[in-house]
mmCIF file of C-alpha atoms in Angstrom:
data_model
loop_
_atom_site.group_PDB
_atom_site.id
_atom_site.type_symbol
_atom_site.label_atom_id
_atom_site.label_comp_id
_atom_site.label_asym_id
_atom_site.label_seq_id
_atom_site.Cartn_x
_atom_site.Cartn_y
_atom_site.Cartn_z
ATOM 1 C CA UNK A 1 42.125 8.130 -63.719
ATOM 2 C CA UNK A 2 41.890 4.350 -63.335
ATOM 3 C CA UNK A 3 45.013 2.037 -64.943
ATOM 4 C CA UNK A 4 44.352 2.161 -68.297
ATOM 5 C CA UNK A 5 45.311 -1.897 -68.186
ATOM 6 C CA UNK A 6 41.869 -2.110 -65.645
ATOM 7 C CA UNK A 7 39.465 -0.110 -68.503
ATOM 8 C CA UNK A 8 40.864 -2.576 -71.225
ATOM 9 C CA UNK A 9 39.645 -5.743 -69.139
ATOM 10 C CA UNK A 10 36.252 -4.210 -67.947
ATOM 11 C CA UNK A 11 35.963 -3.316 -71.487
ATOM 12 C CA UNK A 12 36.574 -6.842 -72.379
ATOM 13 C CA UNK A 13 34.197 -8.379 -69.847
ATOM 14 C CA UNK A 14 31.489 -5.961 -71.098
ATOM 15 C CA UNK A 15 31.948 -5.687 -74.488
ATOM 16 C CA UNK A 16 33.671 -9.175 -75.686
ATOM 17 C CA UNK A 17 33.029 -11.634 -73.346
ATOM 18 C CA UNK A 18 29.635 -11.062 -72.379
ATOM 19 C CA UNK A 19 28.205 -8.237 -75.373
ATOM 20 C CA UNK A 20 26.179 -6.397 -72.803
ATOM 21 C CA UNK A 21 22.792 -5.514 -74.654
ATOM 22 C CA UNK A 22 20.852 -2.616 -73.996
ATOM 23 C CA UNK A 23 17.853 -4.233 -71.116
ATOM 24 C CA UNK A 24 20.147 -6.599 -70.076
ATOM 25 C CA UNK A 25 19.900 -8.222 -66.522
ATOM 26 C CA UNK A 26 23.621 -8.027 -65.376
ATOM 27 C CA UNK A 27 24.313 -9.651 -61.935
ATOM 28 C CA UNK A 28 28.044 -8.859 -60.905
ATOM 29 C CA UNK A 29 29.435 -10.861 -58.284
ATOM 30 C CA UNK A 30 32.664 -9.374 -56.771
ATOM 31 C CA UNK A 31 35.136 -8.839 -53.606
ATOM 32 C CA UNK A 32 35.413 -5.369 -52.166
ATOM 33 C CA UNK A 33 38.826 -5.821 -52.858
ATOM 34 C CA UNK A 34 38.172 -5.721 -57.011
ATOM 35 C CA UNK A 35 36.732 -2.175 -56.335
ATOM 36 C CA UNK A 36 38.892 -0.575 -59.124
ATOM 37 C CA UNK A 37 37.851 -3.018 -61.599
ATOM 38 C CA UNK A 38 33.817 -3.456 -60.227
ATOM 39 C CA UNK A 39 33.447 0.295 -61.066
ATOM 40 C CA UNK A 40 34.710 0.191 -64.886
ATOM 41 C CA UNK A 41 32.890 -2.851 -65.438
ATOM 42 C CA UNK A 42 29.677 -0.830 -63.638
ATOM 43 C CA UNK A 43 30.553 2.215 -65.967
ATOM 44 C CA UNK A 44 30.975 0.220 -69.272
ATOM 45 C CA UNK A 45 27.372 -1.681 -68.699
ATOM 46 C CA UNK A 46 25.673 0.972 -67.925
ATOM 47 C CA UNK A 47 26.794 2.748 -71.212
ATOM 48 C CA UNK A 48 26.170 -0.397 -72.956
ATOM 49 C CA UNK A 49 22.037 -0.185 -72.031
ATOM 50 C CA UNK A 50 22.521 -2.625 -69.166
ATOM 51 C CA UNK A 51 20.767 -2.488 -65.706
ATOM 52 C CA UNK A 52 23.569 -3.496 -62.990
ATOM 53 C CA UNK A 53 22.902 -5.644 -59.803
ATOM 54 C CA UNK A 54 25.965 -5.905 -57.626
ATOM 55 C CA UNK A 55 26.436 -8.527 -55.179
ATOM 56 C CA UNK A 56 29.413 -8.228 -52.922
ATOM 57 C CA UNK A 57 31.211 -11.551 -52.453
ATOM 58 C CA UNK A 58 33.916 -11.714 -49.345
ATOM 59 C CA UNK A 59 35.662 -14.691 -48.040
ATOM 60 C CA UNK A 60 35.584 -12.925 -44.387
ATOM 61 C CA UNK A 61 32.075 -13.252 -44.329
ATOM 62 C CA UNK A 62 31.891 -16.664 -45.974
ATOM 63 C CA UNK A 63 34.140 -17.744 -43.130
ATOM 64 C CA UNK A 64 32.042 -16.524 -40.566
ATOM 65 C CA UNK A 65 28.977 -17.924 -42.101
ATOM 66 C CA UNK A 66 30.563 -21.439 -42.781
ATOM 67 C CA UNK A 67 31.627 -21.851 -39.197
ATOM 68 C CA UNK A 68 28.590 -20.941 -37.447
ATOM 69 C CA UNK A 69 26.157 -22.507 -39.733
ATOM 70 C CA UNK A 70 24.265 -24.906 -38.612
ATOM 71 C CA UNK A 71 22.836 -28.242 -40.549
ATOM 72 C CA UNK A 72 19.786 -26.304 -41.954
ATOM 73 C CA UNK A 73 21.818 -22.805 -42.542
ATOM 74 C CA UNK A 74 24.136 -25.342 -44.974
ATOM 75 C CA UNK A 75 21.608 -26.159 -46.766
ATOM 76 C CA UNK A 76 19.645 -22.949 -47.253
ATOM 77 C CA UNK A 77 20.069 -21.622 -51.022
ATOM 78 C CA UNK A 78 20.041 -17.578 -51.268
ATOM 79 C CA UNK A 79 16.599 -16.841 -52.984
ATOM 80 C CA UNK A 80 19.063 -13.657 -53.959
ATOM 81 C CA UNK A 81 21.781 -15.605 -55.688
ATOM 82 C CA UNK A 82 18.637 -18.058 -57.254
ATOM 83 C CA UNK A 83 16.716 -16.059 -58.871
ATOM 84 C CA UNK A 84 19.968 -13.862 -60.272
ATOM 85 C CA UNK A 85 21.422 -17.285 -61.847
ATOM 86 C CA UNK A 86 17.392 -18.076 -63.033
ATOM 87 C CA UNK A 87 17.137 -14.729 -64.503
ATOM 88 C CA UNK A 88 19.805 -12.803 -65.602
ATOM 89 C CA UNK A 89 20.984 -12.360 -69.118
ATOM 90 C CA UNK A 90 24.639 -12.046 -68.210
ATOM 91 C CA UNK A 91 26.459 -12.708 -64.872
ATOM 92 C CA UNK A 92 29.935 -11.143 -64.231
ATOM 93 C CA UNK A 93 32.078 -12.354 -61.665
ATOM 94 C CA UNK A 94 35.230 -10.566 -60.127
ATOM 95 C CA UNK A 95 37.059 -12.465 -57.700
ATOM 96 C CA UNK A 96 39.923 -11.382 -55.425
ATOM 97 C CA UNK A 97 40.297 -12.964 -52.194
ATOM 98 C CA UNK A 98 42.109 -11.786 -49.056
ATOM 99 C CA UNK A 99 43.106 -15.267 -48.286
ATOM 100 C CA UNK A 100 43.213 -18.469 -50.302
ATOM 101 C CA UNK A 101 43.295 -20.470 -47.676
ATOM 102 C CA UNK A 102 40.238 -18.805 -45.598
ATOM 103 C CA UNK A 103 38.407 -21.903 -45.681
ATOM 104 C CA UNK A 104 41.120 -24.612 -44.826
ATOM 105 C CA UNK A 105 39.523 -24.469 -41.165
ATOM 106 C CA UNK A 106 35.879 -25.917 -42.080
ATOM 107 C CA UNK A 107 35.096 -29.159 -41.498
ATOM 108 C CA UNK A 108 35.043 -30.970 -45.172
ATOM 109 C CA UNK A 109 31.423 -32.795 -43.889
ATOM 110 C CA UNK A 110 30.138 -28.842 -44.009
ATOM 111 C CA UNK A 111 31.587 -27.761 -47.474
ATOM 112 C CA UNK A 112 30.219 -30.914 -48.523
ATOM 113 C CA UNK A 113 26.597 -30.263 -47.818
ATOM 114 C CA UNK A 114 26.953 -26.868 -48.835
ATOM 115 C CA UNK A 115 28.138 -28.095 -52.211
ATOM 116 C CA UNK A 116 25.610 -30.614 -52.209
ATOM 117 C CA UNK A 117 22.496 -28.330 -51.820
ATOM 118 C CA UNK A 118 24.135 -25.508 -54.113
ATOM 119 C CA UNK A 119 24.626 -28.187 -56.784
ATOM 120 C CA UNK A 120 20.789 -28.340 -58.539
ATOM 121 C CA UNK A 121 21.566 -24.006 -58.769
ATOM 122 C CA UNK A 122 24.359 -25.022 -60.355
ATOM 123 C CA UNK A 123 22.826 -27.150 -63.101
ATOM 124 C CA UNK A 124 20.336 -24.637 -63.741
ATOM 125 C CA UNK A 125 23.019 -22.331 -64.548
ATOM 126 C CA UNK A 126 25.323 -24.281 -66.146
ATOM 127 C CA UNK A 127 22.305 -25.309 -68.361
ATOM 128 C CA UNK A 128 20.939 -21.899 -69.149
ATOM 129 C CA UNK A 129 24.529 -21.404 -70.318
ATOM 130 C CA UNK A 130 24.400 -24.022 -72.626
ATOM 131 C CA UNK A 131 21.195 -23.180 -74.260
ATOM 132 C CA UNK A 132 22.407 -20.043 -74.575
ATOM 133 C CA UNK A 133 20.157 -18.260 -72.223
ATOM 134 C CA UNK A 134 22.940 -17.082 -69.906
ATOM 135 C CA UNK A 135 26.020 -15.145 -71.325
ATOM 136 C CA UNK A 136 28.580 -15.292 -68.113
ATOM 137 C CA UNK A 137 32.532 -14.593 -67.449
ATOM 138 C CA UNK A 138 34.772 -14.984 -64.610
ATOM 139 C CA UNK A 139 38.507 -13.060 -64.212
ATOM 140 C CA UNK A 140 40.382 -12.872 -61.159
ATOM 141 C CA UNK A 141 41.385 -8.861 -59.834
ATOM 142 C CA UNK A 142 45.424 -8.703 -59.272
ATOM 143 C CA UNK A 143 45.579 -8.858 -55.379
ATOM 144 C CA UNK A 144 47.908 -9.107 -52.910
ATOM 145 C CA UNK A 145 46.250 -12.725 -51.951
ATOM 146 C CA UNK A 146 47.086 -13.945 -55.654
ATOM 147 C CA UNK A 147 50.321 -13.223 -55.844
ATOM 148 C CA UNK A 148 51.588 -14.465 -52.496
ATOM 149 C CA UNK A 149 49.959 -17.811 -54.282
ATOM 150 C CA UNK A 150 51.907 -17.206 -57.213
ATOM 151 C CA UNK A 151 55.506 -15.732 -55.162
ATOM 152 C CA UNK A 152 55.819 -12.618 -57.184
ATOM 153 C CA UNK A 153 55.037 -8.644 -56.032
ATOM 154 C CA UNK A 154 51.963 -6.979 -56.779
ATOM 155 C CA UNK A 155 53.601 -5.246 -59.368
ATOM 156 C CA UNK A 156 54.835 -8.326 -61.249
ATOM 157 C CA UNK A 157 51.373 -10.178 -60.481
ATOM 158 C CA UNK A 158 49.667 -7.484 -62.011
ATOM 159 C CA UNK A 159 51.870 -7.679 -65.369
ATOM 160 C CA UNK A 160 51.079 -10.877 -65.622
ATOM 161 C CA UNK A 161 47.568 -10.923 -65.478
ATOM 162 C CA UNK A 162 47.315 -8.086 -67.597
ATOM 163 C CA UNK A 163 49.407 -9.380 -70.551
ATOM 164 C CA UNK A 164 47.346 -13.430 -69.671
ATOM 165 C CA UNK A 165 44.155 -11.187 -70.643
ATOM 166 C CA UNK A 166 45.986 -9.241 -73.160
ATOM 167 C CA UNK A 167 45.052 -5.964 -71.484
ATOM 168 C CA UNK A 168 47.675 -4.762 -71.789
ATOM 169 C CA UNK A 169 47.610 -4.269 -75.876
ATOM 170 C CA UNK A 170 45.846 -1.334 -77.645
ATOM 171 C CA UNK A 171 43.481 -3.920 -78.459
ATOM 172 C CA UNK A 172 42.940 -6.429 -76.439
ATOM 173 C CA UNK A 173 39.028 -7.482 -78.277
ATOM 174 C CA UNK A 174 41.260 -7.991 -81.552
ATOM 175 C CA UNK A 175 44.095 -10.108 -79.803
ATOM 176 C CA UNK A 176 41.175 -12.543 -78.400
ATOM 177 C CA UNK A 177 39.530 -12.965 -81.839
ATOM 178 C CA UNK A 178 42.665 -13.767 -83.400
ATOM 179 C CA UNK A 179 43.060 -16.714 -80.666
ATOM 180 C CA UNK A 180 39.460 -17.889 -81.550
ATOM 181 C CA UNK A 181 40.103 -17.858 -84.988
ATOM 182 C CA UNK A 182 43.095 -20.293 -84.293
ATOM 183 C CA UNK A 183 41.232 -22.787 -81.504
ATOM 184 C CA UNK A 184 38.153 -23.161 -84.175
ATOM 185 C CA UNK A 185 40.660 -24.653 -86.434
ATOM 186 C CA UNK A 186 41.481 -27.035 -83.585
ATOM 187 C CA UNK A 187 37.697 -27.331 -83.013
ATOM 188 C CA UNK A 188 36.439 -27.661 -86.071
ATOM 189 C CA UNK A 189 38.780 -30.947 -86.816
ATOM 190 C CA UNK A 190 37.982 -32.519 -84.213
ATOM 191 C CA UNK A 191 34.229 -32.712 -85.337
ATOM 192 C CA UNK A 192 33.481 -36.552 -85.946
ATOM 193 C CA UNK A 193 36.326 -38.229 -84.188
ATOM 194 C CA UNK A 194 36.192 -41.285 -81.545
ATOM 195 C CA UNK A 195 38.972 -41.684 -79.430
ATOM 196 C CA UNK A 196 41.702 -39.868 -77.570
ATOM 197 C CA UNK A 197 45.020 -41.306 -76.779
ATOM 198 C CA UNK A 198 47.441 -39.543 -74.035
ATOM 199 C CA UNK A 199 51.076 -40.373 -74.052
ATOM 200 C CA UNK A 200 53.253 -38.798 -71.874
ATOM 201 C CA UNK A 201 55.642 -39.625 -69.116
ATOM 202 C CA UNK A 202 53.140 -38.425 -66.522
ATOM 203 C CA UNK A 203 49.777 -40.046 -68.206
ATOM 204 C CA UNK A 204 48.881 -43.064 -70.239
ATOM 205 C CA UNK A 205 45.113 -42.457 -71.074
ATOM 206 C CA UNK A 206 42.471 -43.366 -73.554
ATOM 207 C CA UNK A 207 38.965 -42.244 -74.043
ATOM 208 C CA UNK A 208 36.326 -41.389 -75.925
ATOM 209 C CA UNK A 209 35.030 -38.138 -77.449
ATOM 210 C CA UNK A 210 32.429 -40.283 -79.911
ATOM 211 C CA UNK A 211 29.373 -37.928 -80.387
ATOM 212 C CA UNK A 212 30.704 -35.214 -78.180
ATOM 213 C CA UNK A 213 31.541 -31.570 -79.210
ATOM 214 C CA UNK A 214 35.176 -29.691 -78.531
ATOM 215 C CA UNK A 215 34.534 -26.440 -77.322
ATOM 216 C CA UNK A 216 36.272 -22.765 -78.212
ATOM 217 C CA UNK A 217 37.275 -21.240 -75.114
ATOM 218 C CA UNK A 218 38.664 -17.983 -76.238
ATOM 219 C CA UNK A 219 37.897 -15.712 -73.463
ATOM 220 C CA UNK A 220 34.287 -15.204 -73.486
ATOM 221 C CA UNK A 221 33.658 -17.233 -70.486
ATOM 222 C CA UNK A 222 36.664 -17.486 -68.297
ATOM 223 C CA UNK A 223 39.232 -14.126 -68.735
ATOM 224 C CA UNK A 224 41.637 -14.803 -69.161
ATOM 225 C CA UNK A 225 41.262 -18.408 -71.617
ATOM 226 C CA UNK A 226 42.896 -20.374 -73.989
ATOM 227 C CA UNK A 227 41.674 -24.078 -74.477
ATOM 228 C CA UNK A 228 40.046 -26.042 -76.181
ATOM 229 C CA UNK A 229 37.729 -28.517 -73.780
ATOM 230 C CA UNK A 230 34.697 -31.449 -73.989
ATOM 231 C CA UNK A 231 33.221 -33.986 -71.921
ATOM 232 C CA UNK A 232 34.613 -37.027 -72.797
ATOM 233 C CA UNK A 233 32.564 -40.364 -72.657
ATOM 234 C CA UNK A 234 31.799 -41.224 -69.365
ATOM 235 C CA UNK A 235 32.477 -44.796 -69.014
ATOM 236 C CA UNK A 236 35.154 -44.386 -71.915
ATOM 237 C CA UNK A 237 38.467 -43.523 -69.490
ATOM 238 C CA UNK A 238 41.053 -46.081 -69.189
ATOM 239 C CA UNK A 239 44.408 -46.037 -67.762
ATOM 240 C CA UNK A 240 46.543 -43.653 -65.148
ATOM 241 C CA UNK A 241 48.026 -39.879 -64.805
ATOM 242 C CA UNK A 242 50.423 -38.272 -62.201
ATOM 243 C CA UNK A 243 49.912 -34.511 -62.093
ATOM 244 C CA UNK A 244 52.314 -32.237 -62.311
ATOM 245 C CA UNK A 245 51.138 -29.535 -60.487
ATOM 246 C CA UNK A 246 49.061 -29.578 -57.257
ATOM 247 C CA UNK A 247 45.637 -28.998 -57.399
ATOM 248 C CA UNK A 248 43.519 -26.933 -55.675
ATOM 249 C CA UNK A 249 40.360 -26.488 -54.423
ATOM 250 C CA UNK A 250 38.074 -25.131 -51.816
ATOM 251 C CA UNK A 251 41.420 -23.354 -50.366
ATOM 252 C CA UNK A 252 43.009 -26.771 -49.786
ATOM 253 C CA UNK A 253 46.165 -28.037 -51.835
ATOM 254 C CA UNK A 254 46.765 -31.294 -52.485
ATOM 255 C CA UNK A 255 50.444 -32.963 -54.317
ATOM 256 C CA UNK A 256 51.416 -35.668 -56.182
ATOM 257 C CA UNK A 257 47.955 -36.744 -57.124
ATOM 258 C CA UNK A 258 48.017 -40.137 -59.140
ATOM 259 C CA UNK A 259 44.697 -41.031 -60.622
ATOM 260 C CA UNK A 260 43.834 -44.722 -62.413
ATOM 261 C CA UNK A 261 40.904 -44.946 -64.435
ATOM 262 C CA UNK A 262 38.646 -48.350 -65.222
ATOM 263 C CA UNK A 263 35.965 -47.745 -67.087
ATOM 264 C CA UNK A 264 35.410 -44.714 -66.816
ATOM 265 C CA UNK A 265 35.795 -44.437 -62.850
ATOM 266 C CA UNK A 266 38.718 -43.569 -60.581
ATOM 267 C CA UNK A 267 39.367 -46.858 -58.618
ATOM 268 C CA UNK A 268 42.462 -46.039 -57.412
ATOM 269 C CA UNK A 269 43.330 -42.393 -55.902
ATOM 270 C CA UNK A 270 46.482 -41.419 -54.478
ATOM 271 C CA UNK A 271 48.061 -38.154 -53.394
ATOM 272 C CA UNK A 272 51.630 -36.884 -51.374
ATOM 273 C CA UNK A 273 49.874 -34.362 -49.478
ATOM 274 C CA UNK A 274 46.089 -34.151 -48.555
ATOM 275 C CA UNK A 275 45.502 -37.203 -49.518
ATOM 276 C CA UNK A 276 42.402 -37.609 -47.256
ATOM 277 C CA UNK A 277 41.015 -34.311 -48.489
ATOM 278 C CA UNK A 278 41.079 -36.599 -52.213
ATOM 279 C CA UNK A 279 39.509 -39.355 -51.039
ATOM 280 C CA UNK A 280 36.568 -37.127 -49.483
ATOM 281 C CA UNK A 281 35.957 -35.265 -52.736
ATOM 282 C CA UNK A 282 36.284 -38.624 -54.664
ATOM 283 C CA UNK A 283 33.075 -39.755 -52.550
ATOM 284 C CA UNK A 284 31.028 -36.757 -52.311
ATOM 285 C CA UNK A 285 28.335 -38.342 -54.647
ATOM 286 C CA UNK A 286 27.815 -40.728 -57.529
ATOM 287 C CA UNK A 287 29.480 -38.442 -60.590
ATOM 288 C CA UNK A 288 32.622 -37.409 -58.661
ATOM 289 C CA UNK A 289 34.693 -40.141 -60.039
ATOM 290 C CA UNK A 290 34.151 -39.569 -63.425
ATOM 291 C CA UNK A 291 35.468 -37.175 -65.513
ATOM 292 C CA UNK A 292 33.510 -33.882 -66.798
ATOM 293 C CA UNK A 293 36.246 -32.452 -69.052
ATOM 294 C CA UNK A 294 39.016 -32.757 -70.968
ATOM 295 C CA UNK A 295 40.813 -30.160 -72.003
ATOM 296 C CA UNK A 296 43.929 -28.703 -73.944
ATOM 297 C CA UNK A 297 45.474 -25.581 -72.375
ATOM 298 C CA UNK A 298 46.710 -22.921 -75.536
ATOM 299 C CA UNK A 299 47.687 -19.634 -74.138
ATOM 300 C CA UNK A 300 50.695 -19.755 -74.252
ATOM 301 C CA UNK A 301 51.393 -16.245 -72.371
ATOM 302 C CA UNK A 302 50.849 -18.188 -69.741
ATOM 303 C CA UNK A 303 54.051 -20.204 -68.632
ATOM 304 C CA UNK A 304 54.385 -20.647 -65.284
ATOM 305 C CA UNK A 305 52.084 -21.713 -62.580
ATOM 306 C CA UNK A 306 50.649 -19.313 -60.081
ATOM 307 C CA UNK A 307 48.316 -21.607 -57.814
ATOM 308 C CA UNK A 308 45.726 -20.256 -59.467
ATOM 309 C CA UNK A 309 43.385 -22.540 -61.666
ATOM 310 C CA UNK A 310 41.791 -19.659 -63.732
ATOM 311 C CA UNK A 311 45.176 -19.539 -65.183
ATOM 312 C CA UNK A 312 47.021 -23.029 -64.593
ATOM 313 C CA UNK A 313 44.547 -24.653 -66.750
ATOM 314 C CA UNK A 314 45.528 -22.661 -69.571
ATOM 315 C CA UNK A 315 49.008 -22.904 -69.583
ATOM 316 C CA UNK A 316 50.345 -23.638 -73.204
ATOM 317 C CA UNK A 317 51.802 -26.974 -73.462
ATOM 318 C CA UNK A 318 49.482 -28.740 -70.596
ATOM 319 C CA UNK A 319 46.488 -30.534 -70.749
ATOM 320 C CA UNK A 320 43.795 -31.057 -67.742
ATOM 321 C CA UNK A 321 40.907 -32.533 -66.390
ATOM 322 C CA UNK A 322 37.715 -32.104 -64.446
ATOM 323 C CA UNK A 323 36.573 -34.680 -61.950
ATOM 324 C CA UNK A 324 32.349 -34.271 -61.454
ATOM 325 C CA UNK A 325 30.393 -32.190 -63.665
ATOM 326 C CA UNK A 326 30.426 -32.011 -67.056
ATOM 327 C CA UNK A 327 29.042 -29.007 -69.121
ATOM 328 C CA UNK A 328 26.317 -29.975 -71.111
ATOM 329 C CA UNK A 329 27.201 -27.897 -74.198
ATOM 330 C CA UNK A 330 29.871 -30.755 -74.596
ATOM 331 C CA UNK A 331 27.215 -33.519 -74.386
ATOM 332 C CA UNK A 332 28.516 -34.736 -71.031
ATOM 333 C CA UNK A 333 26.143 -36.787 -68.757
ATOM 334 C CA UNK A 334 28.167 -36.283 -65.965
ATOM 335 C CA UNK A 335 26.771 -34.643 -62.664
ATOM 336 C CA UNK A 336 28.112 -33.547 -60.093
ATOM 337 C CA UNK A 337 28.432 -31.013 -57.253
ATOM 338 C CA UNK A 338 32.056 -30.682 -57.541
ATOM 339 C CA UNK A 339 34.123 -29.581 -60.902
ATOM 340 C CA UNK A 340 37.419 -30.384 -59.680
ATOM 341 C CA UNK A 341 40.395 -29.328 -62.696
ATOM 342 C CA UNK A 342 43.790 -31.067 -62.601
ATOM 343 C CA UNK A 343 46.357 -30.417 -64.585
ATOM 344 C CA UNK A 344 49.713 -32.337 -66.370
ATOM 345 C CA UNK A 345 52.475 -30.587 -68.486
ATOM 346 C CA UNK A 346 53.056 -32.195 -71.391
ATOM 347 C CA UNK A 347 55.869 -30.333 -73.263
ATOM 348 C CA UNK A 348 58.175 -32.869 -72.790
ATOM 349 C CA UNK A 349 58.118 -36.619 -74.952
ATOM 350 C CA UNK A 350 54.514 -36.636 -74.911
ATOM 351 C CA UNK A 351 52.015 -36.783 -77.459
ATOM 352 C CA UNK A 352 48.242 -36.500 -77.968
ATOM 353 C CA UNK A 353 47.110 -39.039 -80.768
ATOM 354 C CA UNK A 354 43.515 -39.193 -82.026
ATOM 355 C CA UNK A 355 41.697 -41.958 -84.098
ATOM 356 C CA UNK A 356 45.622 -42.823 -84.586
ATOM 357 C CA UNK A 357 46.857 -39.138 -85.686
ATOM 358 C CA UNK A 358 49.325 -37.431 -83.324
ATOM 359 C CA UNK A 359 47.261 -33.887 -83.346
ATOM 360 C CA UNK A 360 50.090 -32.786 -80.465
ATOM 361 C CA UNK A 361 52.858 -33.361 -79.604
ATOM 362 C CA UNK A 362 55.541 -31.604 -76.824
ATOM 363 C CA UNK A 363 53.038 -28.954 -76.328
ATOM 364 C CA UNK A 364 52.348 -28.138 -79.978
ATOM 365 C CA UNK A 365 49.647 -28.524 -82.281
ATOM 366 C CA UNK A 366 50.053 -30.541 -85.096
ATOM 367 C CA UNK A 367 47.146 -30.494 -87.380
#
């Protein structure tokens, strides 16, 4: 008998997140490692009508290929994973790494041309999504991996993912539509406004959300969520954050990362570790020093960090932002091949004022 806590998410995934229809085209993308939870998802779409395509996803392998791959192998795009994000009604992804940091080793100039020829897959889907063509989620599998990132035991890891994605209630669909009930309220009056003003000891920011639409992320893409997120104006940023947390990407960490906006653009970029690794993602095309979101964290079961941006971005009481691409659903122009999310706590003398209203302050909502 599988962890009760396990059926609750894969029920979630199937039946919340995603509402698996009978002749559905389900493409699930996970690690050998997220066996346990692959299987109840498998069992839970197949009752739901839904025809299953599993593709195995291991960072071993993507190692291996990464290192030996040669200009033209870089820039091959999987006619497998194409047509799955071209035609599939819903797309499932479990992740669960053996290492984090399986990738440190690659020469950035090869992740960058792999990101670079991925990228026009990656508008496709990110625009079927918006049009509502393509219902996807994401959730991370408790793994050892995960919680060495976050310093806790498997055991501890494991309660805190399942009580981030609220499975470990009796019902965890109910729990999630209560916390989309509350973020619409936050969405809903934010319809019509023009600028946003950041505060805080870490950040002194304006920009512009004229014309663009606050989204309700309440855990039918990402599992688990908890924010409320748009694109802002693209030429609209002014002004400077510090982060407060390090931010990751591609299995590379970098500190202290200090940002200043003009117009819209990061001119100057500065980071206590890594910094090079910055610079290099700053410059890997023409929207990757812009911003593609904006975004409020509001879970607040989420309280610590964990290294782990699935959940870091949601922590309640923290806002954070996407360099590169925007999601179009927002009305961001911005493109990109990377979607890079840093993040800055802000429960602490800060406030978030809009068209001269403080809608939050010290990590609360106000409105």
């Amino acid at each position: 008998m599988a962890d009760q806590r396990i059926i609750n998410l894969a029920n979630t995934l199937v039946n919340y997140s995603t509402k698996v229809q009978p002749g559905d085209l389900v493409g699930i993308s996970a690690s050998p490692i997220a066996l346990p939870l692959l299987k109840e998802v498998v069992r839970f779409v197949t009752r739901a009508g839904g025809h299953p395509v599993i593709m195995m996803d291991d960072d071993n392998l993507a190692e291996i290929f990464m290192k030996e791959a040669n200009q033209d192998q870089l820039e091959f795009v999987s006619p497998l994973r194409k047509t799955i994000l071209e035609t599939a009604d819903v797309t499932i992804n479990l992740r669960a790494p053996s290492n984090t940091r399986v990738m440190n080793g690659i020469p950035l100039e090869k992740t960058r041309v792999r990101a670079l020829a991925n990228m026009p897959l990656m508008q496709t889907y990110m625009n079927r999504a918006a049009a509502g063509e393509l219902r996807w989620t994401v959730t991370n599998y408790p793994c050892p991996a995960y919680a060495q990132e976050a310093d806790m035991s498997i055991e501890d890891y494991e309660a805190f993912v399942y009580k981030a994605t609220f499975a470990d209630q009796e019902d965890p669909i109910a729990c999630w539509q209560k916390i989309s009930a509350e973020q619409q309220h936050v969405c809903d009056w934010l319809v019509g406004k023009k600028e946003v003003v950041v505060k805080a000891p870490t950040a002194d920011l304006t920009l512009s959300i004229e014309g663009r639409t606050f989204i309700n992320s309440d855990g039918q893409k990402n599992m688990p969520s908890g924010e409320v997120f748009t694109g802002p104006v693209e030429e609209s940023v002014n002004g400077w954050v510090e982060f407060t947390y390090p931010a990751i990407t591609q299995g590379r960490e970098v500190e202290g990362i200090r940002l200043e906006f003009k117009d819209g653009k990061v001119v100057n970029a500065s980071a206590k570790k890594n910094e090079a690794f910055l610079l290099s993602q700053l410059d890997t095309d023409a929207g990757s020093r812009y911003l593609g979101e904006f975004a409020i964290g509001t879970n607040y079961a989420i309280q610590q960090f964990t290294k782990t941006i699935l959940y870091d971005e949601k922590i309640g009481g923290t806002f954070h932002m996407a360099l590169g691409n925007g999601y179009p659903e927002t009305g961001s122009k911005n493109k990109s091949s990377i979607h890079w999310d840093m993040i800055c706590d802000v429960r602490e003398d800060s406030q978030i004022i809009v068209d001269g209203e403080v809608m939050y302050e010290n990590g609360q909502f106000k409105i």
